[in-house]
Coordinates of C-alpha atoms in Angstrom, one line a residue:
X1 CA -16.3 -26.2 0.6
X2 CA -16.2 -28.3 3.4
X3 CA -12.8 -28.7 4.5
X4 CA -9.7 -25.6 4.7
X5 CA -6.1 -25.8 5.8
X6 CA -3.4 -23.7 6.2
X7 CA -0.2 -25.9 6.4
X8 CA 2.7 -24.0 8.7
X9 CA 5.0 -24.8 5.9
X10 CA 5.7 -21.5 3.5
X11 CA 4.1 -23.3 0.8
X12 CA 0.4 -23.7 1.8
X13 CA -2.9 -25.8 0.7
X14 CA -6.1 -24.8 0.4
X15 CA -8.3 -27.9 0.0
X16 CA -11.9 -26.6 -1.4
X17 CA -14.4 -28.2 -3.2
X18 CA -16.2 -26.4 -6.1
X19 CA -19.8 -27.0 -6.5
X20 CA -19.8 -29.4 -3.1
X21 CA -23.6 -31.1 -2.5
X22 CA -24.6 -33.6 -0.3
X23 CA -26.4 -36.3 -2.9
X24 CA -27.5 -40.0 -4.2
X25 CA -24.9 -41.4 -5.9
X26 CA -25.6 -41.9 -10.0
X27 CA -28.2 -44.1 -11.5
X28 CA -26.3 -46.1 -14.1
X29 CA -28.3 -47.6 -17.0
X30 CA -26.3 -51.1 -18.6
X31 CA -27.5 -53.6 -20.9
X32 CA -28.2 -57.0 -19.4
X33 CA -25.8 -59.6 -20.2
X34 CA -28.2 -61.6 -21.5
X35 CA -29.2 -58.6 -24.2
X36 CA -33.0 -59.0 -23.3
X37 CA -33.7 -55.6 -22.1
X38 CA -32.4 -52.7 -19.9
X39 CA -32.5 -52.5 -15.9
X40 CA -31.3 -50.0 -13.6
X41 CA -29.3 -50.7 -10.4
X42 CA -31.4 -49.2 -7.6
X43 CA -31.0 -49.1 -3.3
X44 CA -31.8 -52.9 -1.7
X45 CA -35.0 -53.0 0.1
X46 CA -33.0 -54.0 3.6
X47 CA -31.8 -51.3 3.7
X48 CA -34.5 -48.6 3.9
X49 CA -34.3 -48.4 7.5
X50 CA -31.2 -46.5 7.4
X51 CA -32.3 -44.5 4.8
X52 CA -34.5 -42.3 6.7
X53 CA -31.1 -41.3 8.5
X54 CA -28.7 -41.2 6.3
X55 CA -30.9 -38.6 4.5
X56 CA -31.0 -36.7 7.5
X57 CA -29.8 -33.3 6.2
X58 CA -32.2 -33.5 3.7
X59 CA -34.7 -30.3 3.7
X60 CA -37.7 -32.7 2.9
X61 CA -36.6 -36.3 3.7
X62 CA -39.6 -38.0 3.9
X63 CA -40.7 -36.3 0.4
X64 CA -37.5 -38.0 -1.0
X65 CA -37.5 -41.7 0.9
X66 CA -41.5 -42.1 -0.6
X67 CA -39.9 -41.4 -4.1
X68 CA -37.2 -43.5 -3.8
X69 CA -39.3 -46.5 -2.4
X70 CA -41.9 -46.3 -5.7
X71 CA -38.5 -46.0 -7.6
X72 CA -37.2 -49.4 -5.9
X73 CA -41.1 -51.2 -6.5
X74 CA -40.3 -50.5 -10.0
X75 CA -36.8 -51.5 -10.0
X76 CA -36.4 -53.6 -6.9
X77 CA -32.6 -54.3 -8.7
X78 CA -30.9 -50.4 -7.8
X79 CA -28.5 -49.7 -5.0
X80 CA -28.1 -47.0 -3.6
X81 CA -25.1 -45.0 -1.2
X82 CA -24.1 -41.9 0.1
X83 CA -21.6 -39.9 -1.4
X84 CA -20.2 -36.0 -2.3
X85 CA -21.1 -34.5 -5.7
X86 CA -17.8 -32.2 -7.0
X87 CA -14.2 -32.3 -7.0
X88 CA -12.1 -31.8 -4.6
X89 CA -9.2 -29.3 -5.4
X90 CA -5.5 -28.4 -4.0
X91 CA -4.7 -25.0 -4.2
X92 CA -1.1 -24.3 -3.1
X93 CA -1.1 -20.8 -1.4
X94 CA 2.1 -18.9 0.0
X95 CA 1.5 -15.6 2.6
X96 CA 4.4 -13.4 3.3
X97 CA 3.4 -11.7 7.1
X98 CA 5.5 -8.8 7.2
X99 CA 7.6 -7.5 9.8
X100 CA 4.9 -5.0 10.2
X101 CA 2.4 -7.4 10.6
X102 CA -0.8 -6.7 11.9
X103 CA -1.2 -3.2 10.3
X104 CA 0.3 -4.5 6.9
X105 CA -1.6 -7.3 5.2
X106 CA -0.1 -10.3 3.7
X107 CA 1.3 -10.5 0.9
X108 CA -0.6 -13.5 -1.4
X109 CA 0.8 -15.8 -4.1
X110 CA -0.4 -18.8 -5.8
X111 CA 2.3 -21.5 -6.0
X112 CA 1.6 -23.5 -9.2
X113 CA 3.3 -26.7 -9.7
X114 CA 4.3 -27.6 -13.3
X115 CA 1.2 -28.7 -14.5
X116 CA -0.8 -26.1 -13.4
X117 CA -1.5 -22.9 -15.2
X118 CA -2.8 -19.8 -13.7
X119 CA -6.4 -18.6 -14.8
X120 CA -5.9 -14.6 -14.8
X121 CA -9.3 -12.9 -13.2
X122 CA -10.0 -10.0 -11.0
X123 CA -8.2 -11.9 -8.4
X124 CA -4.8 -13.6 -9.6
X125 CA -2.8 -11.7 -12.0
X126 CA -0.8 -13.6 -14.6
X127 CA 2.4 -14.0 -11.9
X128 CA -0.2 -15.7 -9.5
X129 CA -0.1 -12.5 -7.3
X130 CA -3.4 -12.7 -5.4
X131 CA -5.8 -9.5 -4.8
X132 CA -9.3 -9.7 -2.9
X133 CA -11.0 -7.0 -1.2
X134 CA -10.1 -8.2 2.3
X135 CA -6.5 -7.0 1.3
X136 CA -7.5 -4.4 0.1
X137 CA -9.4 -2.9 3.2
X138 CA -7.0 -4.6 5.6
X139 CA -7.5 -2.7 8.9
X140 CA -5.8 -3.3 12.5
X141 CA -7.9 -5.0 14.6
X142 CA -10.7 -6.2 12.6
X143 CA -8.8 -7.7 10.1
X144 CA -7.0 -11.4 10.8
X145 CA -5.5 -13.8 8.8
X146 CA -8.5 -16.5 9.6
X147 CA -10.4 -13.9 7.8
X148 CA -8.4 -13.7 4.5
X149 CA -8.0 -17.0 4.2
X150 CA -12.0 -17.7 4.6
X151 CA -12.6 -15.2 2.0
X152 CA -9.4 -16.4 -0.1
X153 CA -11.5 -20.0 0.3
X154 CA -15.1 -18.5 -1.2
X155 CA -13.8 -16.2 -3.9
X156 CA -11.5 -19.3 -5.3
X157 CA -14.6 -21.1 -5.4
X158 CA -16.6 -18.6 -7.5
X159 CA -13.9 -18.6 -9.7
X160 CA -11.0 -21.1 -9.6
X161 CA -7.4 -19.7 -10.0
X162 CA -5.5 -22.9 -11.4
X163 CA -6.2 -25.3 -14.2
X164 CA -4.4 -28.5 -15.4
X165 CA -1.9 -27.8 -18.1
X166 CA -1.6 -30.2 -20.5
X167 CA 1.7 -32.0 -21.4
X168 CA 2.4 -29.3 -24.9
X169 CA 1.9 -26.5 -22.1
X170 CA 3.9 -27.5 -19.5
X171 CA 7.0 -26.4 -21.3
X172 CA 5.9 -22.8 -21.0
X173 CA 4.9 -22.4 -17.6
X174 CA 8.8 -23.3 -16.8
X175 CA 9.7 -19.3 -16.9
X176 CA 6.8 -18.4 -14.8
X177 CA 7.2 -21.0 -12.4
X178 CA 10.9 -19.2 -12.1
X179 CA 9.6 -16.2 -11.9
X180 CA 7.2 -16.8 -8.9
X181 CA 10.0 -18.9 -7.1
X182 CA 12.3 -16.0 -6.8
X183 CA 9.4 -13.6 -5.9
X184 CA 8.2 -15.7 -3.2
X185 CA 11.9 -16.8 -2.2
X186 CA 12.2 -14.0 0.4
X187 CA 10.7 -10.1 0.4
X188 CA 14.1 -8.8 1.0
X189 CA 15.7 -11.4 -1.6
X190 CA 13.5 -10.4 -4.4
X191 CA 15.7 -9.3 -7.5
X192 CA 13.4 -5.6 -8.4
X193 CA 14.9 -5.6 -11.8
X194 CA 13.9 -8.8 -12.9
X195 CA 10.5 -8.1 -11.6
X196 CA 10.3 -4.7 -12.8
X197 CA 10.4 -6.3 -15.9
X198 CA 7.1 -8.3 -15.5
X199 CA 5.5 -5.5 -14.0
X200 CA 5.2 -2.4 -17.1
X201 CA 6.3 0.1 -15.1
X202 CA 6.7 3.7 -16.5
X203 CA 10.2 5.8 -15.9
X204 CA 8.8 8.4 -14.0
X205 CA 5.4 7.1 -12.2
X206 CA 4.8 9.2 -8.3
X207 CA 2.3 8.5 -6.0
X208 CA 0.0 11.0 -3.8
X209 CA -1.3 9.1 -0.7
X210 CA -4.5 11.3 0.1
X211 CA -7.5 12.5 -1.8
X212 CA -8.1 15.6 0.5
X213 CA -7.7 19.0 -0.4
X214 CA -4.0 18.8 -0.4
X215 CA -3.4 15.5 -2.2
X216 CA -5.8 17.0 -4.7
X217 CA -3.7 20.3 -5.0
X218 CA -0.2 18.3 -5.4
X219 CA -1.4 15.9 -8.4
X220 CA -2.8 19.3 -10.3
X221 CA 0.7 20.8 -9.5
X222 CA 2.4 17.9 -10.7
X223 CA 0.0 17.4 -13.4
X224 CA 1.0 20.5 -14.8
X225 CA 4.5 20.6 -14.3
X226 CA 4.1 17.7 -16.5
X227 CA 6.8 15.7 -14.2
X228 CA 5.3 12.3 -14.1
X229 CA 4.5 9.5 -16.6
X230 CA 2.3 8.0 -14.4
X231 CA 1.0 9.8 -11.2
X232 CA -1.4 7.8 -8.8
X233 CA -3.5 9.3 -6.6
X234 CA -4.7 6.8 -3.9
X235 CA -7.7 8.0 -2.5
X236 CA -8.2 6.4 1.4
X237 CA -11.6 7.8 2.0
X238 CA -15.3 6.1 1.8
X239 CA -16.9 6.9 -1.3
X240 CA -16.2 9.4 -3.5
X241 CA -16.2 12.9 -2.1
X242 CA -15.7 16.7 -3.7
X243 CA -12.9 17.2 -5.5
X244 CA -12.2 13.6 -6.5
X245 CA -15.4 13.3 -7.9
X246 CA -14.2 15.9 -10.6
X247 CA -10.8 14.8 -10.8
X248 CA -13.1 11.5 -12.0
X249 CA -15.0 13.3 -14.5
X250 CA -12.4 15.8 -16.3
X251 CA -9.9 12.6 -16.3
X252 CA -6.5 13.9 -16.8
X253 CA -3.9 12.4 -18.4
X254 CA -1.8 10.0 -17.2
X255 CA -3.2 10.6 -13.6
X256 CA -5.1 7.1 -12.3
X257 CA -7.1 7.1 -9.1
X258 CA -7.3 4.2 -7.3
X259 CA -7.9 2.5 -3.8
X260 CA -5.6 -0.4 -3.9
X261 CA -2.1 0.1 -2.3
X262 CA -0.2 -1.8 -4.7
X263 CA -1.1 0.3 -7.2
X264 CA 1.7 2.8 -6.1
X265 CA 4.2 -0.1 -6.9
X266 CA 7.4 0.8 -8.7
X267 CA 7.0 4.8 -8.2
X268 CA 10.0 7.0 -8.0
X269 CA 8.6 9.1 -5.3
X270 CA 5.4 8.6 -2.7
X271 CA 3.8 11.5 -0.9
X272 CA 1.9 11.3 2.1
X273 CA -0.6 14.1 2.3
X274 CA -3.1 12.3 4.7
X275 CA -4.2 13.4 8.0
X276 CA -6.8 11.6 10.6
X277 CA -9.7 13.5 10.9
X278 CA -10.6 11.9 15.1
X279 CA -12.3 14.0 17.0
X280 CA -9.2 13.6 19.8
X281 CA -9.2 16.2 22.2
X282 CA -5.5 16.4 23.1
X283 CA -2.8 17.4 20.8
X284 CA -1.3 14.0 21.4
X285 CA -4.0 12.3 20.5
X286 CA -4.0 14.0 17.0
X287 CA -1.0 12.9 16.5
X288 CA -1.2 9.3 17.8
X289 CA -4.1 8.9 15.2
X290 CA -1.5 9.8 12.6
X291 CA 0.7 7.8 13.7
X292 CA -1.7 4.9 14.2
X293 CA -3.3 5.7 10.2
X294 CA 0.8 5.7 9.0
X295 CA 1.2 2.5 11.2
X296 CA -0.7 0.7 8.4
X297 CA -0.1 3.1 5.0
X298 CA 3.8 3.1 5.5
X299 CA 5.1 -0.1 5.6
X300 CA 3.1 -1.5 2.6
X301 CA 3.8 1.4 0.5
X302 CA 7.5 1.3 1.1
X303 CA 7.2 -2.4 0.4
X304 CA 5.3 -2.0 -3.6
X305 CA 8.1 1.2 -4.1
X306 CA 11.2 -0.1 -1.9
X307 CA 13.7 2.1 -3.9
X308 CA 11.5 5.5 -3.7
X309 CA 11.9 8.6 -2.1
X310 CA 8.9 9.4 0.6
X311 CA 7.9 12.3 0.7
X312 CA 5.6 13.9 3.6
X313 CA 3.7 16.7 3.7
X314 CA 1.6 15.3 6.4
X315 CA 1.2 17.3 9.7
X316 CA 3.1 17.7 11.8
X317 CA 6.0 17.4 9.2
X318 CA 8.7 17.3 11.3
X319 CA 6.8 14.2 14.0
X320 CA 5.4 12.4 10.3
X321 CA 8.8 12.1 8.9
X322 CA 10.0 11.0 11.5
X323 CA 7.3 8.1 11.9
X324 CA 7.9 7.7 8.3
X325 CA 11.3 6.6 8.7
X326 CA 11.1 4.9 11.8
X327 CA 8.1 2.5 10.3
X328 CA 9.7 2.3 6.4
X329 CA 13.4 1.0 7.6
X330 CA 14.5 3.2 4.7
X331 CA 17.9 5.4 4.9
X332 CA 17.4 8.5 6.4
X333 CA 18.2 10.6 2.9
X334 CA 15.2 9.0 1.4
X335 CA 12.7 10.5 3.9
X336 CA 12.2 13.7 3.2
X337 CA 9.6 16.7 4.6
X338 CA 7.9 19.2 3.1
X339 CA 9.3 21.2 5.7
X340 CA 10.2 25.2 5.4
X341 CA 10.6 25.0 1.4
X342 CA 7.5 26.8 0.4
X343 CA 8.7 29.6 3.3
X344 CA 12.1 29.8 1.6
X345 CA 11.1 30.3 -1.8
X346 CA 8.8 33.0 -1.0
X347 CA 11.2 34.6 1.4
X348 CA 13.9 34.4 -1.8
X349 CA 11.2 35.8 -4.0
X350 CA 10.3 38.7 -1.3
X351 CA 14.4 39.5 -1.0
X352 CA 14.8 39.8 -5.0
X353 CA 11.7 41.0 -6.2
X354 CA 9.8 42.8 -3.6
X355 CA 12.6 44.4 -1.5
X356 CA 15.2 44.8 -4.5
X357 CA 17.7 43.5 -2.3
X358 CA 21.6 42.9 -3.4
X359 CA 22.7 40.2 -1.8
X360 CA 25.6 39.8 -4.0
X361 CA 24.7 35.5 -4.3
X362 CA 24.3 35.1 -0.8
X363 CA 21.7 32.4 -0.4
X364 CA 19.1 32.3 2.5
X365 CA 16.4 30.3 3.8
X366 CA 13.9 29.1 6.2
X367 CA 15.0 26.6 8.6
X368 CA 13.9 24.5 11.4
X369 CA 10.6 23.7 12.6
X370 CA 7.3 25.2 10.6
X371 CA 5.5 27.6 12.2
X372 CA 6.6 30.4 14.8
X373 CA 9.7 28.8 15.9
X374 CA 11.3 28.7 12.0
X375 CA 14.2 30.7 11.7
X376 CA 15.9 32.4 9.1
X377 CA 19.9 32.0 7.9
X378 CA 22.1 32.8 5.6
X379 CA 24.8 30.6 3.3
X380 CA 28.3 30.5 5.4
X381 CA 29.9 32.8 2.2
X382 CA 32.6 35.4 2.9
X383 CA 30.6 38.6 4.3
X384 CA 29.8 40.6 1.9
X385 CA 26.9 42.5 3.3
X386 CA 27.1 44.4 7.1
X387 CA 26.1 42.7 9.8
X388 CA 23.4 45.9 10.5
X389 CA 21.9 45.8 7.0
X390 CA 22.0 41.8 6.8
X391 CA 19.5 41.8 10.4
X392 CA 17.3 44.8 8.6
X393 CA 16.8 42.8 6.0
X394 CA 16.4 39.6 7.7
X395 CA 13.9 41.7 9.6
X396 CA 12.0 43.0 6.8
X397 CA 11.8 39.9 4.7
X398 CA 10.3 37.8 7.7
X399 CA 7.7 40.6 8.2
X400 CA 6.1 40.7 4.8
X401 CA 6.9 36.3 5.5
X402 CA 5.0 36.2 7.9
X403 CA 1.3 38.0 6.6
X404 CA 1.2 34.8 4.1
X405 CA -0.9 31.5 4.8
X406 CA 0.1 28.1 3.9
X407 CA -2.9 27.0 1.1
X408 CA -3.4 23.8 0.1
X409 CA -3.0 24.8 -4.0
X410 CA 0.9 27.0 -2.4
X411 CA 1.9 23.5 -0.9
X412 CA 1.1 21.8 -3.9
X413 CA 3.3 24.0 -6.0
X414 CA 5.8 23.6 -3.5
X415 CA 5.7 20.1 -3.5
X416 CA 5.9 19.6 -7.4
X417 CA 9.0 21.7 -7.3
X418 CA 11.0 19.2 -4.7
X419 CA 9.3 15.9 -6.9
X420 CA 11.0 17.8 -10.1
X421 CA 14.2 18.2 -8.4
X422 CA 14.3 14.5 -7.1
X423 CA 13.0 12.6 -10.3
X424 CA 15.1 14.7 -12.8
X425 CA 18.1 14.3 -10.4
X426 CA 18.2 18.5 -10.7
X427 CA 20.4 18.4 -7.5
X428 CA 18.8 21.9 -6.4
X429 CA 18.8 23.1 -3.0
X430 CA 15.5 22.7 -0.7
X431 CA 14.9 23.9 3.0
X432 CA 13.3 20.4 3.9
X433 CA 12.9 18.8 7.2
X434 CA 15.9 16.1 7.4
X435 CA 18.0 14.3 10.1
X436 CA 19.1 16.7 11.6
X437 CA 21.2 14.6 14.3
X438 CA 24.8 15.9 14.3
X439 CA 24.0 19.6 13.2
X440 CA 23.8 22.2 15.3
X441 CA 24.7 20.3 18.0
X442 CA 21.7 18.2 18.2
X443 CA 21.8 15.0 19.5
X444 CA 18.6 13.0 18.8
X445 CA 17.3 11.9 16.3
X446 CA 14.9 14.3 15.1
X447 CA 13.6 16.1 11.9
X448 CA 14.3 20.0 11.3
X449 CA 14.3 21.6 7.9
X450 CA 17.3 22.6 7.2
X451 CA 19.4 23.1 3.1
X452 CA 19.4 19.9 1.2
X453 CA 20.5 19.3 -2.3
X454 CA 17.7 16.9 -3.8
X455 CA 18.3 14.3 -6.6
X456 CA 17.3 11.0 -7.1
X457 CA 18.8 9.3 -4.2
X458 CA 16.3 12.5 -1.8
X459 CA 18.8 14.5 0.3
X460 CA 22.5 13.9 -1.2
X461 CA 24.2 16.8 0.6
X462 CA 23.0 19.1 3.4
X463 CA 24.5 22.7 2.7
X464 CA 26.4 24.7 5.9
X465 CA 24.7 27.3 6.9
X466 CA 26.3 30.6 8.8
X467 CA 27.0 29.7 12.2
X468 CA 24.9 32.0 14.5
X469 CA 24.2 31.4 18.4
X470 CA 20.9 32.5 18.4
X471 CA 20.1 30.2 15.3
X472 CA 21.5 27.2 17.3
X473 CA 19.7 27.9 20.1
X474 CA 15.8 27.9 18.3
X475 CA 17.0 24.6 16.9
X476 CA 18.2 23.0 19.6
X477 CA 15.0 24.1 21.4
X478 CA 12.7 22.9 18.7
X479 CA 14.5 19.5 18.4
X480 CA 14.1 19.0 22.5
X481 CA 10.5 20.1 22.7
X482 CA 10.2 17.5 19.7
X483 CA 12.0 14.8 20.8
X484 CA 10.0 14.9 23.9
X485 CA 6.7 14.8 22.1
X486 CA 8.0 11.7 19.9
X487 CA 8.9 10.1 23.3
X488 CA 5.3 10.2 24.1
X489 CA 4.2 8.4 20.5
X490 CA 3.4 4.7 20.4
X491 CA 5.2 3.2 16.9

């Protein structure tokens, strides 16, 4: 391929030629005119002399001027001239740059004209959606659009994308050519029903971003809750390592592992379970990694999925979900937190079935920020318990609370319990962190677990809570110390 260009228009062109050599031009064979034999049309002996440098790139000139001089003895009658062996082809290419561009990759089409067809391989699909490894593995700052399009140029010339339709076929690629136009007419104008339809998706299909110990543990719990029809588990890692090695080798249905972003497209809900393993000293620095892995995970995901729910169980919860929503653009009710959940279900479970408790259908939970600073509280119902026994209780409950860790397999189960509430639109109540702006008092925007009824839309109510000074207090406190630490964090 000896010539590429990128026109500035949205409809680009790749010029490449396939199969491109430096060569003699043909040796045609005719009859004479005057039918008395054959002769061959051969280089003019004037002009040998420029021969020697028009052959210049010629690994062994010399080798190939002697041969062409004891051709021209022979037949003193052939001409000779310089030309290009192949064809020269125009591939009409359009890149969306996102909004999130340079941590997002482009977004690739082919842009066929009516009498060209698409030739399906490993990297066009049949809507001319264009996948190559450099997409793949698209990574801020060593991966640039001069790049892709160098690669775009030598994979398309291993194996060309378009052919010429002929006239019968034309007819047919009408609908596709449709199809493309209003995929490629704008991201944000693309009609998602109409391309749901080209795209097989499943009614229930959830994604876990992660192949750690955690990811692994939430696709086993939602494996056997038997929630999803499709569950992806994207794997980010090098290799294959542990755990996903056996998911690999057991295979369980319905559950795909892959390494390709888009294949999370169309899912009802995405979990993040990743976490940057730097070796950053500070505790800002952790976090900053996170952010900066997010930076280029978030924005494409919420791109393939643009109607799902994200879910993260990434740490710290309450800083991740925030990032989340800042770098999706999605409403805030559609970016949820694992939050305190898993701590109010077992505190529940303590109050009922350990301590034998009457609470006369009083609900509590967790709330707040996880770890030491969570606090408990109770639903704002007409008292019904004492004051005394409601703090003894309290008391006692967080106690036997607080002796329990937070595995990776207990997180998972959590988790498959909020994905069940939100993809069959159960509308069940969930300590998960939220928005809490304009609760409590609060004032910036930060996320704090506090009672949310989930369906399919994520948070659709959140449920008032007993109004207690000292609970105000920890949350105001937890949402200033993490406001200020969110201050700190380059999105």
């Amino acid at each position: 391929m000896d010539r590429r260009e990128v026109c500035p228009s949205a409809a680009s062109v790749l010029q490449q030629n396939r199969k491109k050599v430096q060569g003699l031009g043909s040796w045609d064979l005719a009859l004479d005119r005057d039918g008395d034999g054959v002769r061959l049309r051969g280089p003019e002996t004037a002009a040998w002399q420029g021969a020697g440098r028009a052959l210049g790139q010629y690994k062994f000139r010399d080798l190939t001027v002697e041969e062409l001089k004891n051709v021209n003895m022979f037949f003193p009658h052939f001409k000779y001239s310089m030309d290009t062996y192949g064809n020269t082809y125009n591939i009409p290419i359009r890149f969306w740059i996102l909004d999130s561009h340079p941590f997002a990759p482009p977004i690739c089409f082919l842009k066929p004209t009516a009498n060209m067809g698409i030739s399906v391989g490993k990297h066009v699909d049949a809507q001319g959606r264009i996948y190559l490894p450099y997409l793949q593995n698209w990574s801020h700052p060593k991966s640039v659009i001069v790049g892709l399009i160098k690669e775009m140029i030598a994979k398309f010339q291993e194996e060309l994308p378009l052919y010429s339709l002929s006239s019968s076929d034309e007819a047919r690629q009408v609908d596709l050519l449709a199809y493309i136009a209003k995929v490629t007419e704008g991201v944000s104008d693309i009609n998602l029903k109409s391309w749901a339809n080209h795209e097989n998706k499943t009614a229930n299909k959830i994604t876990v971003v992660g192949g750690g110990e955690l990811g692994i543990a939430c696709t086993l719990a939602i494996s056997a809750k038997g929630i999803a029809d499709r569950l992806v588990l994207l794997d980010l890692s090098e290799g294959t390592k542990g755990g996903m090695m056996d998911l690999e080798i057991f295979n369980l249905p319905n559950v795909e592992i892959n390494k390709d972003l888009s294949a999370s497209a169309h899912s009802k809900v995405v979990i993040f379970t990743v976490n940057s393993l730097g070796s950053s000293q500070s505790y800002l620095d952790v976090v900053q990694s996170n952010v900066d892995m997010f930076r280029a995970l978030v924005p494409a995901l919420g791109h393939y999925s643009p109607h799902s729910v994200l879910l993260v169980a990434s740490q710290p919860v309450e800083i991740m979900t925030y990032v989340t929503w800042k770098l999706s653009a999605f409403p805030a009710n559609r970016v949820i937190g694992i939050g305190c959940n898993l701590d109010s279900q077992r505190l529940q479970y303590i109050i009922t079935n350990v301590l034998k408790a009457q609470t006369s259908g009083r609900e509590v939970w967790v709330i707040g920020e996880q770890g030491e600073d969570k606090v408990l509280t109770w639903s704002s119902q007409e008292e019904v318990m004492s004051h005394t026994y409601q703090v003894q209780l309290s008391n006692r409950a967080m106690e036997l609370l607080r002796v329990k860790g937070q595995r990776s397999w207990s997180v998972g189960l959590s988790v498959a319990d909020m994905v069940d509430s939100i993809v069959n639109n159960k509308k069940k109540v969930h300590s998960v962190s939220t928005l809490a702006k304009g609760y409590y008092d609060i004032n910036s925007e930060v996320f704090l677990s506090l009672p949310c009824i989930l369906g399919t839309s994520g948070v659709s109510e959140i449920k008032t809570t007993l109004k207690e000074d000292t609970v105000t207090e920890k949350l105001q406190s937890s949402a200033s110390s993490i406001h200020g630490l969110q201050q700190q964090l380059k999105l």
